[in-house]
Amino acid sequence: MKIISDAFELKAYLKTITKRVGFVPTMGALHDGHLSLIKAAKKECKFVVVSIFVNPTQFLAGEDLAKYPSRDEADKKICSLAGVDLLFLPQVKDIYGSDEVSLMAPNVRGYVLEGATRPGHFNGVLTVVNKLFNIVSPDYAYFGKKDAQQLNLITLMVKQLFMSVKIVPVDTVRESDGLALSSRNIYLSVQERKEALKISRALYEASRMVNRKELAVDDIKEAMSKILEPLEIGYVEVLNRDFEIVQELEIGNTLILVEALVGTTRLLDNIWL
Ligand code: AMP
């Protein structure tokens, strides 16, 4: 596995690759969720690039940028064992200058849910993903459905900016008890980890209600909120796949999203129905 930190060196190297390039952007502290994106990329692409970059512009003032988990050596090993061809490990100075052109998230879809709790977060996400796409020029790029709003906005960016990369969504990987894998799970104490299971339980209950054809959004949200108690809920929202709020849900076109605070850790999860 080749490791490159310099964007121009990486661009020059990738010019020599004529095979289909698959790209998996990450912020490191890799787990089986990231690995399933890499596996999906390996299946469809002859050359797989993974980036590890903790992007400062998507963290708001006072957020956990400095203590974001970092496990460089373990991450390198995981990528190498997974058959990654090229690992891009830039430093902040390799990606950002001092007076920057940047992308703005759309006014509506960029400022609801995560964007409401973290205004400006998606400007940073879109800016860095745009830069990474320009550096790597992937044919396919893989993103987790776990970060549904991010996936939606990146898909929108690719469409609206007429980019030629194909965005491939990948299912959320969970622990056997339902907890969605996340780099942030390592912050949870044993007790908090138990509490965190309320999030997937609430989503499973919503899924059972939908299977019973109980499709009223208010009833679903109420049942979920009860299960989530006493966690501090950021949001419980039922949307269609275009990220529009609906009153009655339509099977096959629905996303139910939860953000909850477990101790001091904000966890996201969702279900696609
Ligand atoms: P991150 O390193 O948290 O920025 O995540 C990098 C990519 O991995 C994003 O596309 C995430 O949506 C995806 N991802 C994170 N957790 C999971 C998971 N549990 N299952 C599948 N994909 C995930």
Short mmCIF file of N, CA and C in Angstrom, two decimals, residues 27 53-60 63 95-96 100-106 110-111 115 118-132 150 153-154 157:
data_model
loop_
_atom_site.label_atom_id
_atom_site.label_comp_id
_atom_site.label_asym_id
_atom_site.label_seq_id
_atom_site.Cartn_x
_atom_site.Cartn_y
_atom_site.Cartn_z
N MET A 27 -12.32 10.15 8.50
CA MET A 27 -11.57 10.96 9.48
C MET A 27 -10.76 10.05 10.40
N PHE A 53 -8.38 12.25 7.12
CA PHE A 53 -8.13 13.67 7.35
C PHE A 53 -9.21 14.19 8.29
N VAL A 54 -8.79 14.63 9.47
CA VAL A 54 -9.76 15.21 10.41
C VAL A 54 -9.91 16.66 10.00
N ASN A 55 -11.02 16.92 9.33
CA ASN A 55 -11.22 18.21 8.66
C ASN A 55 -11.62 19.31 9.64
N PRO A 56 -10.73 20.27 9.88
CA PRO A 56 -11.05 21.28 10.92
C PRO A 56 -12.26 22.14 10.57
N THR A 57 -12.53 22.36 9.27
CA THR A 57 -13.59 23.33 8.93
C THR A 57 -15.00 22.79 9.19
N GLN A 58 -15.12 21.49 9.47
CA GLN A 58 -16.47 20.99 9.75
C GLN A 58 -16.75 20.92 11.26
N PHE A 59 -15.76 21.32 12.06
CA PHE A 59 -15.96 21.41 13.51
C PHE A 59 -16.26 22.86 13.86
N LEU A 60 -17.28 23.05 14.69
CA LEU A 60 -17.61 24.41 15.11
C LEU A 60 -16.77 24.78 16.33
N GLU A 63 -16.28 22.62 19.60
CA GLU A 63 -16.51 21.19 19.38
C GLU A 63 -15.22 20.40 19.60
N ILE A 95 -4.09 20.88 2.76
CA ILE A 95 -5.45 21.00 2.25
C ILE A 95 -5.93 22.45 2.24
N TYR A 96 -5.56 23.21 3.29
CA TYR A 96 -6.08 24.57 3.41
C TYR A 96 -4.98 25.63 3.38
N GLU A 100 -9.35 31.43 1.90
CA GLU A 100 -9.87 30.27 1.18
C GLU A 100 -11.14 30.52 0.38
N VAL A 101 -11.21 29.95 -0.80
CA VAL A 101 -12.48 29.79 -1.52
C VAL A 101 -13.22 28.66 -0.80
N SER A 102 -14.53 28.81 -0.57
CA SER A 102 -15.19 27.68 0.08
C SER A 102 -16.58 27.47 -0.50
N LEU A 103 -17.14 26.33 -0.21
CA LEU A 103 -18.49 26.00 -0.68
C LEU A 103 -19.49 26.25 0.43
N MET A 104 -20.70 26.64 0.06
CA MET A 104 -21.75 26.85 1.04
C MET A 104 -22.80 25.76 0.90
N ALA A 105 -23.19 25.19 2.03
CA ALA A 105 -24.28 24.21 2.00
C ALA A 105 -25.57 24.93 1.62
N PRO A 106 -26.53 24.22 1.01
CA PRO A 106 -27.78 24.88 0.65
C PRO A 106 -28.53 25.39 1.88
N GLY A 110 -29.08 22.27 4.21
CA GLY A 110 -27.83 22.35 4.97
C GLY A 110 -28.01 22.87 6.38
N TYR A 111 -29.23 23.35 6.68
CA TYR A 111 -29.42 24.01 7.99
C TYR A 111 -30.56 23.41 8.81
N GLY A 115 -27.51 20.31 10.65
CA GLY A 115 -27.16 21.67 10.25
C GLY A 115 -27.76 22.72 11.18
N ARG A 118 -25.58 22.24 14.33
CA ARG A 118 -24.19 22.60 14.04
C ARG A 118 -24.15 23.51 12.80
N PRO A 119 -24.64 24.76 12.93
CA PRO A 119 -24.72 25.63 11.75
C PRO A 119 -23.34 25.87 11.14
N GLY A 120 -23.22 25.61 9.85
CA GLY A 120 -21.93 25.80 9.18
C GLY A 120 -21.16 24.49 9.02
N HIS A 121 -21.56 23.47 9.77
CA HIS A 121 -20.87 22.18 9.70
C HIS A 121 -20.79 21.66 8.25
N PHE A 122 -21.91 21.74 7.55
CA PHE A 122 -21.93 21.16 6.20
C PHE A 122 -21.18 22.03 5.18
N ASN A 123 -20.97 23.30 5.48
CA ASN A 123 -20.08 24.08 4.59
C ASN A 123 -18.69 23.44 4.59
N GLY A 124 -18.25 23.09 5.79
CA GLY A 124 -16.93 22.46 5.94
C GLY A 124 -16.88 21.09 5.28
N VAL A 125 -17.96 20.32 5.46
CA VAL A 125 -17.99 18.97 4.87
C VAL A 125 -17.93 19.07 3.34
N LEU A 126 -18.78 19.93 2.77
CA LEU A 126 -18.83 20.02 1.30
C LEU A 126 -17.52 20.58 0.75
N THR A 127 -16.95 21.55 1.45
CA THR A 127 -15.69 22.14 1.00
C THR A 127 -14.59 21.08 0.95
N VAL A 128 -14.48 20.29 2.01
CA VAL A 128 -13.38 19.32 2.03
C VAL A 128 -13.64 18.17 1.05
N VAL A 129 -14.89 17.74 0.94
CA VAL A 129 -15.17 16.64 0.01
C VAL A 129 -14.92 17.10 -1.42
N ASN A 130 -15.26 18.34 -1.71
CA ASN A 130 -14.98 18.91 -3.03
C ASN A 130 -13.47 18.91 -3.30
N LYS A 131 -12.70 19.37 -2.31
CA LYS A 131 -11.24 19.39 -2.47
C LYS A 131 -10.72 17.96 -2.68
N LEU A 132 -11.21 17.04 -1.84
CA LEU A 132 -10.71 15.65 -1.94
C LEU A 132 -11.08 15.05 -3.30
N GLN A 150 -25.35 14.06 5.42
CA GLN A 150 -24.09 14.28 4.70
C GLN A 150 -24.16 13.62 3.32
N LEU A 153 -26.42 15.60 1.03
CA LEU A 153 -25.85 16.87 0.57
C LEU A 153 -24.70 16.65 -0.43
N ILE A 154 -23.93 15.59 -0.22
CA ILE A 154 -22.84 15.31 -1.17
C ILE A 154 -23.43 14.88 -2.51
N MET A 157 -24.53 18.00 -4.13
CA MET A 157 -23.38 18.78 -4.63
C MET A 157 -22.90 18.22 -5.95
#
